[in-house]
Coordinates of C-alpha atoms and ligand atoms in Angstrom, one line a residue:
M15 CA 132.6 71.9 80.5
T16 CA 129.4 73.1 79.3
D17 CA 125.9 71.6 80.0
S18 CA 125.6 70.4 76.5
Q19 CA 128.7 68.1 76.7
A20 CA 129.2 64.8 78.2
P21 CA 126.4 63.1 79.7
T22 CA 128.4 59.7 80.0
A23 CA 129.2 59.4 83.7
I24 CA 127.4 57.8 86.7
P25 CA 124.6 59.9 87.9
G26 CA 125.0 61.7 91.1
S27 CA 123.3 60.2 94.0
L28 CA 120.1 61.6 95.3
G29 CA 118.5 61.5 98.7
T30 CA 115.7 63.3 100.3
N31 CA 114.8 64.1 103.9
P32 CA 113.4 61.5 103.8
V33 CA 112.1 60.6 100.4
A34 CA 114.2 60.5 97.2
A35 CA 113.0 62.6 94.2
A36 CA 115.4 65.1 92.5
P37 CA 116.7 64.4 89.0
A38 CA 120.1 63.1 88.4
G39 CA 122.8 65.2 86.6
A40 CA 125.0 63.1 84.2
R41 CA 128.3 64.7 84.6
T42 CA 130.7 64.0 87.5
A43 CA 134.1 65.3 88.7
V44 CA 136.0 63.3 86.2
D45 CA 134.1 64.9 83.2
V46 CA 134.5 68.6 84.6
V47 CA 137.9 68.6 86.4
T48 CA 140.1 67.2 83.5
P49 CA 143.9 67.4 83.6
E50 CA 143.7 70.0 80.9
V51 CA 141.3 72.2 82.9
V52 CA 143.5 71.9 86.0
A53 CA 146.6 72.7 84.0
Q54 CA 144.9 75.8 82.4
L55 CA 143.5 77.3 85.6
T56 CA 146.5 76.6 87.8
R57 CA 148.8 78.7 85.4
G58 CA 147.5 81.7 87.4
V59 CA 149.0 80.5 90.7
V60 CA 152.5 81.5 91.9
G61 CA 153.5 78.3 93.7
S62 CA 156.4 75.8 93.7
G63 CA 155.1 73.2 96.1
R64 CA 152.0 70.8 95.8
T65 CA 148.8 70.5 97.4
A66 CA 145.2 69.2 96.6
N67 CA 141.7 69.9 97.1
H68 CA 138.7 67.6 97.5
A69 CA 135.1 67.2 96.5
P70 CA 132.7 67.1 99.3
F71 CA 130.0 64.9 97.3
T72 CA 132.4 62.0 97.4
G73 CA 135.2 62.9 99.9
K74 CA 137.7 62.1 97.2
K75 CA 140.5 64.2 95.8
L76 CA 139.5 66.5 93.0
A77 CA 142.8 68.0 91.6
D78 CA 146.4 68.5 92.4
L79 CA 147.3 72.2 93.0
P80 CA 150.4 74.3 93.4
E81 CA 151.2 75.4 96.8
S82 CA 152.9 78.7 97.6
T83 CA 155.9 79.3 99.9
P84 CA 156.4 82.5 101.6
Q85 CA 159.1 83.3 98.7
D86 CA 156.3 82.7 96.2
V87 CA 154.1 85.2 97.9
A88 CA 156.8 87.7 97.9
T89 CA 157.3 87.0 94.2
A90 CA 153.6 87.5 93.5
F91 CA 153.5 90.8 95.2
E92 CA 156.7 91.9 93.3
R93 CA 155.1 91.0 90.0
A94 CA 151.9 92.7 91.2
R95 CA 153.7 95.9 92.2
V96 CA 155.4 96.3 88.8
A97 CA 152.1 95.8 86.9
Q98 CA 149.9 98.0 89.1
P99 CA 151.0 101.6 88.0
L100 CA 150.6 100.7 84.4
W101 CA 147.0 99.5 85.2
A102 CA 146.3 102.5 87.2
A103 CA 147.3 104.7 84.2
V104 CA 144.6 103.1 82.1
P105 CA 141.5 105.4 82.0
V106 CA 138.9 104.4 84.4
R107 CA 136.4 104.0 81.8
Q108 CA 138.4 101.5 80.1
R109 CA 139.0 99.5 83.4
A110 CA 135.2 99.5 84.0
A111 CA 134.7 98.1 80.4
V112 CA 136.7 95.1 81.6
L113 CA 134.1 94.5 84.3
L114 CA 131.2 94.9 81.8
R115 CA 132.8 92.4 79.4
F116 CA 133.4 89.9 82.3
H117 CA 129.7 90.3 83.3
D118 CA 128.7 89.1 79.8
L119 CA 131.3 86.3 80.0
V120 CA 130.1 85.1 83.4
L121 CA 126.6 84.8 82.3
E122 CA 127.5 83.1 78.8
R123 CA 129.9 80.5 80.6
Q124 CA 128.0 80.0 83.9
A125 CA 127.5 76.3 83.3
E126 CA 131.3 75.7 83.7
V127 CA 131.6 77.5 86.9
L128 CA 128.3 76.2 88.3
D129 CA 130.0 72.5 87.9
L130 CA 133.2 73.9 89.6
I131 CA 131.2 75.5 92.6
Q132 CA 129.3 72.4 93.2
L133 CA 132.1 70.2 93.0
E134 CA 134.5 72.3 95.2
T135 CA 131.7 73.2 97.9
G136 CA 129.2 70.5 97.6
K137 CA 126.4 73.0 97.3
A138 CA 123.1 72.6 95.3
R139 CA 123.2 74.1 91.9
L140 CA 120.5 76.8 92.7
H141 CA 122.7 78.0 95.5
A142 CA 125.8 78.0 93.3
H143 CA 123.7 80.2 90.8
E144 CA 123.3 82.7 93.7
E145 CA 127.1 83.3 93.3
V146 CA 126.7 83.8 89.5
Q147 CA 123.9 86.3 90.1
A148 CA 125.9 88.2 92.9
L149 CA 129.0 88.4 90.7
A150 CA 127.0 89.8 87.6
V151 CA 125.3 92.2 89.7
E152 CA 128.7 93.5 91.1
A153 CA 130.3 93.6 87.7
R154 CA 127.4 95.6 86.3
H155 CA 127.3 98.0 89.2
Y156 CA 131.0 98.8 89.4
G157 CA 131.3 98.6 85.6
R158 CA 128.7 101.3 85.3
A159 CA 129.2 103.3 88.5
A160 CA 132.9 103.3 89.0
A161 CA 133.7 106.5 87.0
S162 CA 131.3 108.4 89.1
Y163 CA 132.5 106.9 92.4
L164 CA 136.1 107.8 91.6
K165 CA 135.8 111.0 89.7
P166 CA 137.8 114.1 91.3
K167 CA 135.5 116.1 93.5
R168 CA 135.6 119.8 93.8
H169 CA 135.3 121.3 97.2
I170 CA 134.9 124.9 98.6
G171 CA 138.3 125.7 99.8
A172 CA 139.6 127.4 102.9
V173 CA 139.2 130.8 101.4
P174 CA 136.1 130.4 98.8
T175 CA 137.2 131.3 95.3
L176 CA 140.8 131.9 96.4
T177 CA 141.5 128.2 97.5
K178 CA 140.4 125.8 94.8
V179 CA 140.3 122.3 96.2
T180 CA 139.9 118.9 94.4
E181 CA 139.8 115.5 96.1
L182 CA 141.2 112.7 94.2
R183 CA 140.8 109.0 94.8
Q184 CA 144.2 107.3 94.4
P185 CA 144.5 103.4 94.3
R186 CA 146.1 101.9 97.3
G187 CA 148.4 99.7 95.4
V188 CA 148.3 96.1 95.8
I189 CA 145.5 94.6 97.8
G190 CA 145.9 91.3 99.7
Q191 CA 142.6 89.4 99.6
I192 CA 141.9 86.4 101.7
S193 CA 138.6 84.6 101.0
P194 CA 136.7 81.6 102.4
W195 CA 135.5 78.4 100.7
N196 CA 131.7 78.9 101.3
Y197 CA 131.0 81.4 98.3
P198 CA 134.2 80.8 96.4
L199 CA 133.2 82.8 93.2
E200 CA 131.4 85.7 94.9
L201 CA 133.9 86.3 97.8
S202 CA 136.9 85.8 95.5
A203 CA 136.4 87.7 92.1
G204 CA 133.2 89.5 93.4
D205 CA 135.3 91.2 96.1
A206 CA 138.2 91.9 93.8
L207 CA 136.3 93.8 91.0
P208 CA 136.0 97.2 92.9
A209 CA 139.7 97.0 93.7
F210 CA 140.7 96.4 90.0
V211 CA 138.5 99.1 88.7
A212 CA 139.9 101.6 91.3
G213 CA 143.4 101.0 89.7
N214 CA 144.7 98.5 92.2
A215 CA 146.4 95.0 91.6
V216 CA 145.4 92.1 93.8
V217 CA 147.2 89.3 95.4
M218 CA 144.5 86.8 96.3
K219 CA 144.7 83.8 98.6
P220 CA 141.4 81.8 98.1
D221 CA 140.8 78.8 100.2
T222 CA 142.6 75.8 98.7
E223 CA 139.5 73.6 98.7
T224 CA 137.8 76.0 96.3
A225 CA 140.9 77.3 94.4
L226 CA 139.6 76.2 91.1
T227 CA 136.5 78.3 91.1
A228 CA 138.5 81.5 92.0
L229 CA 141.1 80.6 89.4
W230 CA 138.2 80.2 86.7
A231 CA 137.1 83.7 87.5
R232 CA 140.8 85.1 87.1
D233 CA 141.0 83.4 83.6
L234 CA 137.7 84.9 82.6
L235 CA 138.7 88.4 83.8
V236 CA 141.9 88.1 81.8
E237 CA 139.8 87.1 78.8
A238 CA 137.6 90.1 79.5
G239 CA 141.0 92.4 79.3
L240 CA 142.5 92.5 82.7
P241 CA 146.3 92.3 82.4
P242 CA 147.1 88.9 84.0
E243 CA 150.0 90.3 86.1
V244 CA 147.5 92.5 88.0
F245 CA 145.8 89.5 89.4
Q246 CA 148.1 87.1 91.3
V247 CA 146.8 84.2 93.0
V248 CA 148.6 82.2 95.9
L249 CA 147.5 79.0 97.5
G250 CA 148.3 77.1 100.8
E251 CA 147.5 76.7 104.4
G252 CA 145.7 79.7 105.9
P253 CA 147.9 80.0 109.0
V254 CA 151.1 79.9 106.7
V255 CA 150.3 81.8 103.6
G256 CA 147.7 84.1 105.0
P257 CA 150.1 86.1 107.3
E258 CA 152.6 86.4 104.3
V259 CA 149.9 88.2 102.3
V260 CA 149.2 90.5 105.2
R261 CA 152.9 91.1 105.5
H262 CA 153.1 92.5 101.9
A263 CA 149.8 94.1 101.3
D264 CA 149.0 97.7 101.0
Y265 CA 145.5 96.9 102.2
V266 CA 143.9 93.7 103.3
S267 CA 140.4 92.5 102.3
F268 CA 139.5 89.6 104.4
T269 CA 136.4 87.4 104.6
G270 CA 136.2 84.5 107.0
S271 CA 135.8 83.6 110.6
T272 CA 135.8 86.3 113.5
R273 CA 138.8 84.3 115.1
V274 CA 141.0 84.6 112.1
G275 CA 139.6 88.0 111.5
R276 CA 141.2 89.4 114.7
E277 CA 144.6 87.9 113.7
I278 CA 144.4 89.6 110.4
A279 CA 143.6 93.0 112.1
R280 CA 146.6 92.4 114.5
G281 CA 148.9 91.9 111.5
A282 CA 147.5 94.9 109.6
A283 CA 147.7 97.1 112.8
D284 CA 151.4 96.2 113.1
R285 CA 152.2 97.5 109.6
L286 CA 149.7 100.3 109.8
V287 CA 147.7 99.2 106.7
G288 CA 144.0 99.4 106.4
V289 CA 141.8 96.3 106.6
S290 CA 138.1 95.3 105.9
L291 CA 136.9 92.4 107.8
E292 CA 133.7 90.4 106.8
L293 CA 133.2 88.0 109.6
G294 CA 130.7 85.5 111.3
G295 CA 127.3 85.9 112.3
K296 CA 124.4 84.3 114.5
N297 CA 121.7 85.9 112.5
P298 CA 118.1 86.2 113.9
M299 CA 114.8 86.1 112.1
L300 CA 111.7 87.6 113.7
V301 CA 108.3 86.5 112.7
L302 CA 105.9 89.2 114.0
A303 CA 102.3 88.5 114.9
D304 CA 101.0 89.9 111.7
A305 CA 103.2 88.0 109.5
D306 CA 102.1 85.8 106.5
V307 CA 102.7 82.3 108.0
E308 CA 103.1 80.4 104.5
K309 CA 105.4 83.1 103.2
A310 CA 107.5 83.2 106.3
A311 CA 107.9 79.5 106.5
A312 CA 108.9 79.2 102.8
G313 CA 111.2 82.1 103.5
A314 CA 112.7 80.5 106.6
V315 CA 113.7 77.5 104.5
R316 CA 115.6 79.6 102.1
A317 CA 117.2 81.7 104.9
C318 CA 118.2 78.8 107.0
F319 CA 119.3 76.1 104.5
S320 CA 120.7 77.7 101.5
S321 CA 124.3 76.4 100.9
A322 CA 123.5 74.0 103.8
G323 CA 123.5 76.8 106.1
Q324 CA 127.2 77.7 105.2
L325 CA 126.4 81.2 104.5
C326 CA 127.6 83.9 106.7
I327 CA 124.0 85.7 106.5
S328 CA 122.3 82.5 107.1
I329 CA 119.5 82.5 109.9
E330 CA 120.3 80.4 112.9
R331 CA 117.9 81.9 115.5
L332 CA 114.3 82.0 114.7
Y333 CA 111.9 84.0 117.0
V334 CA 108.2 83.4 116.2
H335 CA 105.3 85.3 117.8
E336 CA 103.5 83.0 120.4
S337 CA 100.0 83.7 118.7
M338 CA 101.0 81.8 115.5
A339 CA 104.0 79.8 116.7
D340 CA 102.4 76.3 116.5
L341 CA 101.1 77.0 112.9
F342 CA 104.3 78.4 111.7
V343 CA 106.4 75.5 113.3
E344 CA 104.1 72.9 111.6
R345 CA 104.4 74.6 108.1
F346 CA 108.2 75.2 108.4
A347 CA 108.8 71.7 109.7
A348 CA 106.6 70.2 106.9
R349 CA 108.6 72.1 104.1
T350 CA 111.9 71.3 105.7
K351 CA 111.2 67.4 106.1
A352 CA 110.2 67.6 102.3
M353 CA 113.4 69.1 101.1
R354 CA 115.4 66.9 98.6
L355 CA 119.1 66.5 99.3
G356 CA 121.5 65.5 96.3
T357 CA 124.8 65.4 94.7
S358 CA 123.7 66.0 91.1
L359 CA 125.4 68.7 88.9
A360 CA 122.0 69.6 87.9
Y361 CA 119.0 71.7 89.0
G362 CA 116.5 70.0 91.3
A363 CA 118.2 69.2 94.6
E364 CA 117.1 71.7 97.5
M365 CA 120.2 71.3 99.5
G366 CA 123.7 69.9 99.0
S367 CA 126.5 68.8 101.4
L368 CA 128.6 70.3 104.2
V369 CA 132.0 71.2 102.8
G370 CA 133.9 68.6 104.8
E371 CA 134.6 66.7 108.0
R372 CA 135.4 69.7 110.2
Q373 CA 132.0 71.2 109.4
L374 CA 130.2 68.0 109.8
D375 CA 131.9 67.5 113.2
A376 CA 130.9 71.0 114.4
V377 CA 127.4 70.6 113.2
T378 CA 127.1 67.1 114.8
R379 CA 128.5 68.4 118.0
H380 CA 126.1 71.4 118.2
V381 CA 123.0 69.2 117.7
E382 CA 124.2 66.3 120.1
E383 CA 125.1 68.5 122.9
A384 CA 121.8 70.5 122.6
V385 CA 119.7 67.3 122.5
A386 CA 121.7 65.9 125.5
K387 CA 120.9 68.9 127.5
G388 CA 117.1 68.9 126.8
A389 CA 116.6 70.3 123.3
T390 CA 114.1 68.6 120.9
V391 CA 114.6 67.8 117.3
V392 CA 111.6 69.1 115.1
A393 CA 113.1 68.2 111.8
G394 CA 116.2 66.5 110.7
G395 CA 119.0 66.0 113.3
T396 CA 121.1 63.4 111.6
A397 CA 124.1 62.9 109.2
R398 CA 123.2 61.3 105.8
P399 CA 126.2 59.2 104.8
D400 CA 124.0 57.3 102.4
I401 CA 123.9 60.4 100.1
G402 CA 127.5 61.6 100.6
P403 CA 130.2 61.6 103.4
Y404 CA 129.4 65.1 104.7
F405 CA 125.5 65.4 104.2
Y406 CA 123.5 66.5 107.2
E407 CA 119.8 66.9 107.2
P408 CA 118.3 70.3 107.5
T409 CA 117.5 70.6 111.1
I410 CA 115.2 72.5 113.3
L411 CA 115.6 72.4 117.0
D412 CA 113.2 73.5 119.9
G413 CA 113.9 74.1 123.5
V414 CA 117.4 75.5 123.0
E415 CA 118.9 77.7 125.7
A416 CA 122.2 78.9 127.0
P417 CA 124.7 77.7 127.5
M418 CA 124.1 75.1 124.6
A419 CA 126.8 76.0 122.0
V420 CA 124.1 76.1 119.3
C421 CA 122.4 79.0 121.2
T422 CA 125.2 81.4 121.2
E423 CA 128.0 80.2 118.7
E424 CA 127.7 80.2 115.0
T425 CA 127.1 76.8 113.7
F426 CA 127.6 77.4 110.1
G427 CA 125.4 74.5 108.9
P428 CA 121.8 73.5 108.2
V429 CA 120.7 74.1 111.9
V430 CA 118.1 76.5 113.4
S431 CA 116.8 77.1 116.8
L432 CA 113.2 78.0 117.5
Y433 CA 112.2 80.6 120.1
R434 CA 108.9 81.9 121.1
F435 CA 108.0 85.6 122.0
S436 CA 105.1 87.7 123.1
D437 CA 106.6 91.2 123.4
E438 CA 108.2 93.1 120.5
D439 CA 110.6 95.2 122.7
E440 CA 111.7 92.1 124.5
V441 CA 112.5 90.1 121.3
I442 CA 114.5 92.9 120.0
G443 CA 116.7 92.8 123.1
R444 CA 117.0 88.9 122.6
A445 CA 118.0 89.4 118.8
N446 CA 120.6 91.9 119.8
S447 CA 122.0 89.8 122.7
T448 CA 125.0 88.3 120.7
P449 CA 128.5 89.6 120.1
Y450 CA 127.6 89.4 116.3
G451 CA 125.6 91.9 114.1
L452 CA 125.7 90.7 110.6
N453 CA 122.3 90.1 109.2
A454 CA 118.7 90.0 110.5
S455 CA 115.4 89.2 109.0
V456 CA 111.8 90.5 110.0
W457 CA 108.5 89.3 108.7
T458 CA 105.5 91.5 108.9
K459 CA 102.7 92.7 106.6
D460 CA 103.1 96.2 107.9
A461 CA 105.9 97.9 106.1
R462 CA 106.2 100.7 108.6
R463 CA 106.4 98.3 111.6
G464 CA 109.1 96.3 109.7
L465 CA 111.3 99.4 109.2
A466 CA 110.8 100.5 112.9
V467 CA 111.9 97.0 114.2
A468 CA 114.7 97.0 111.7
A469 CA 116.2 100.3 112.9
R470 CA 116.6 99.0 116.3
L471 CA 118.3 95.6 115.3
R472 CA 122.0 95.9 115.7
A473 CA 123.0 94.2 112.2
G474 CA 124.6 95.5 109.1
T475 CA 121.8 94.2 107.0
V476 CA 118.1 93.7 107.8
N477 CA 115.9 92.0 105.3
I478 CA 112.0 92.5 105.5
N479 CA 110.0 89.7 104.3
E480 CA 113.1 87.9 103.0
G481 CA 115.9 86.2 104.7
Y482 CA 119.2 87.6 103.3
A483 CA 118.9 88.0 99.3
S484 CA 117.2 91.3 99.2
A485 CA 119.9 93.3 101.1
Y486 CA 122.8 91.3 99.7
G487 CA 121.6 91.7 96.1
S488 CA 121.1 95.3 96.5
V489 CA 124.7 96.2 95.5
R490 CA 124.3 100.0 95.5
A491 CA 123.8 99.9 99.4
P492 CA 126.6 98.8 101.7
M493 CA 126.8 95.3 103.2
G494 CA 128.8 94.2 106.2
G495 CA 128.8 93.5 109.9
M496 CA 128.5 95.4 113.0
K497 CA 130.0 94.5 116.3
E498 CA 132.2 91.2 116.0
S499 CA 130.8 90.6 112.5
G500 CA 133.2 92.9 110.9
L501 CA 135.0 96.2 110.2
G502 CA 134.0 98.0 106.8
R503 CA 131.7 97.3 104.0
R504 CA 131.4 95.8 100.7
H505 CA 129.1 97.1 97.9
G506 CA 128.0 100.7 97.2
S507 CA 130.5 103.6 97.6
E508 CA 132.1 102.1 100.7
G509 CA 132.9 98.9 98.9
I510 CA 134.9 100.7 96.3
L511 CA 136.3 103.7 98.2
K512 CA 137.9 101.5 100.7
Y513 CA 140.2 100.5 97.9
T514 CA 141.5 104.1 97.5
E515 CA 143.3 106.6 99.5
A516 CA 141.7 110.1 99.4
Q517 CA 144.1 113.0 98.3
T518 CA 143.3 116.4 98.8
V519 CA 144.9 118.9 96.2
A520 CA 144.4 122.6 97.2
R521 CA 145.4 125.5 94.8
Q522 CA 145.9 128.9 96.2
R523 CA 145.1 131.9 94.0
I524 CA 145.9 135.6 94.1
V525 CA 146.7 136.0 97.9
P526 CA 148.5 133.6 100.2
M527 CA 147.2 132.0 103.3
A528 CA 149.1 134.7 105.3
P529 CA 149.4 138.5 105.9
S530 CA 150.0 140.3 102.6
F531 CA 149.8 143.6 100.7
G532 CA 151.5 145.1 103.7
M533 CA 149.0 144.0 106.2
D534 CA 150.2 143.5 109.7
D535 CA 149.5 140.3 111.6
E536 CA 146.9 142.0 113.8
K537 CA 145.0 143.4 110.7
Y538 CA 145.1 140.0 109.0
A539 CA 143.7 138.2 112.1
A540 CA 140.8 140.7 112.2
V541 CA 140.2 140.2 108.4
M542 CA 140.1 136.4 108.9
S543 CA 137.9 136.6 111.9
R544 CA 135.4 138.7 109.8
S545 CA 135.5 136.3 107.0
L546 CA 134.9 133.3 109.2
R547 CA 131.7 135.2 110.5
V548 CA 130.6 136.0 107.0
M549 CA 131.1 132.2 105.9
K550 CA 128.8 131.1 108.7
A551 CA 126.2 133.8 107.8
L552 CA 126.4 132.5 104.2
R553 CA 125.5 129.0 105.6
L554 CA 128.8 127.6 104.2
R555 CA 129.5 124.0 105.4
Ligands
LIG621 P1 138.4 80.9 108.1 O1 138.5 82.2 109.0 O2 138.9 79.7 108.7 O3 139.3 81.1 106.7 C1 139.1 82.1 105.9 C2 140.4 82.3 105.0 O4 141.4 82.6 105.9 C3 140.8 81.0 104.2 O5 141.3 81.4 103.0 C4 141.9 80.5 105.1 O6 142.8 79.8 104.6 C5 142.4 81.8 105.8 N1 143.0 81.7 107.0 C6 142.9 80.7 107.9 N2 143.9 80.9 108.9 C7 144.5 82.1 108.8 C8 145.5 82.8 109.4 N3 146.0 82.4 110.6 N4 145.9 84.1 108.8 C9 145.6 84.4 107.6 N5 144.6 83.7 106.9 C10 144.1 82.6 107.4 O7 136.9 80.9 107.7 P2 136.3 79.8 106.9 O8 136.0 78.5 107.8 O9 136.9 79.6 105.7 O10 134.8 80.4 106.6 C11 133.7 80.4 107.4 C12 133.6 81.6 108.2 O11 133.7 82.8 107.3 C13 132.4 81.6 109.0 O12 132.6 82.2 110.2 C14 131.6 82.7 108.1 O13 130.5 83.3 108.9 C15 132.6 83.7 107.6 N6 132.1 84.4 106.4 C16 131.9 85.8 106.5 C17 131.3 86.3 105.2 C18 130.8 87.8 105.4 O14 130.6 88.5 104.5 N7 130.8 88.4 106.6 C19 131.2 85.7 104.3 C20 131.4 84.3 104.1 C21 132.0 83.6 105.2

């Protein structure tokens, strides 16, 4: 499974929008997903049934996989529960060292997982590499910073010097993690890393269609030193296996649609366990009057069409200042029409496939409905079965308005709608007029203006002069959604502390928190009142 092996098979088909050009990769699914590879990776699954996943490039079956029953899920949690206290007893620096070794292994063996990601999701290799980058950054960050995030903190106590207080961070226990297919490496292993380094075990339910990628990461983490029992994987239909994970978990980490997120939250509420939800978006990009048109047009291509728009932080609404809208649209459309689509397991294609029929149907429905109601197609607008069964051209629509579905609902595909504006206050209001609040992008040459606009946008991340990658890749800072785009954050301190319970340990010295040394209640109350005034005067917090 390395890039140096195997150039024997039929080249991946290539297509462009509209002219063919990208170089063909030589490997195909048959070379990469061998029975030996499947057997090795699926050892990590607790499952007694059978299921399968499919390759979007061809629509054909990729691998037979185990499927988990509710009893299998219970078994996975039991095993994880036995292993977790032993793992939590390992000093944090040793746990962190596993992440740092994992970082090196991922970069060393990236060719293997790039093939798997492409085969399971149908995305272009460059977009698959974004996952490798994100995972390495997270492994480095939590590998280096976990000890300081988790170290016991001293606080000034109720009675300074007499009450000594330490805040400890205890692991929650066994985390139930449910992840989607669109970024199967980053949103499986990437989100599990802070949970592990905080001393938890994880029972993960990746999407079945992209299970091999998640299982590859599990194998590599075990190679890096993670005890295998600490990382259990279960597979199966979301509505069947997902609720079982919620039923057993001490905390639930979910990434997926807002619709399913609500169900997860209800299940967690019934059990009074915590939950973090990373959900959908309808993300706006604002091209202000002073933006660099060429850079904004190139940035819009990345922002709208990475992973064929199947990216939660992808841009689906593009607001352009009217003074340069015509020029911007011309440049953006020219770049979009020149994009090379392809199925090759090599760099070169600029966009890959949609993941499957459901996604293709949703995209087709949004575009056809908009056109039927009066929108115009500036670029793209058609499926490309000549390249692969689920390919759809990168598409720009103009004249979109409510109640067209593409105007208000998340499309989760390579479709962006153009809107013109003249007034900055008004466009901020329009950008915010959605139930979602995940990501936004602002283009301007004026940094101060960009920051001022960003602060008024109701989005968990705002990228200035980039679409999504700057904020997402800045792993020391939190990332997540406002409004219906989520609860909680990944990355930074919030991304690891959510996997812990705060425990306050207070040690009382010399005198108790009560009248003592023969003091009566009234005297004690007076002493305490005086002490409180002194503490405020000393500016204690
Ligand atoms: P989805 O909600 O259908 O599925 C996500 C996961 O939940 C899958 O593993 C699925 O099997 C499981 N699932 C499905 N039904 C379930 C149920 N009833 N109970 C428990 N689990 C269940 O989402 P999807 O189609 O796989 O992913 C696309 C969505 O995810 C988009 O809305 C996208 O915006 C969102 N997403 C958000 C982020 C983020 O970080 N905010 C990242 C990636 C994707």
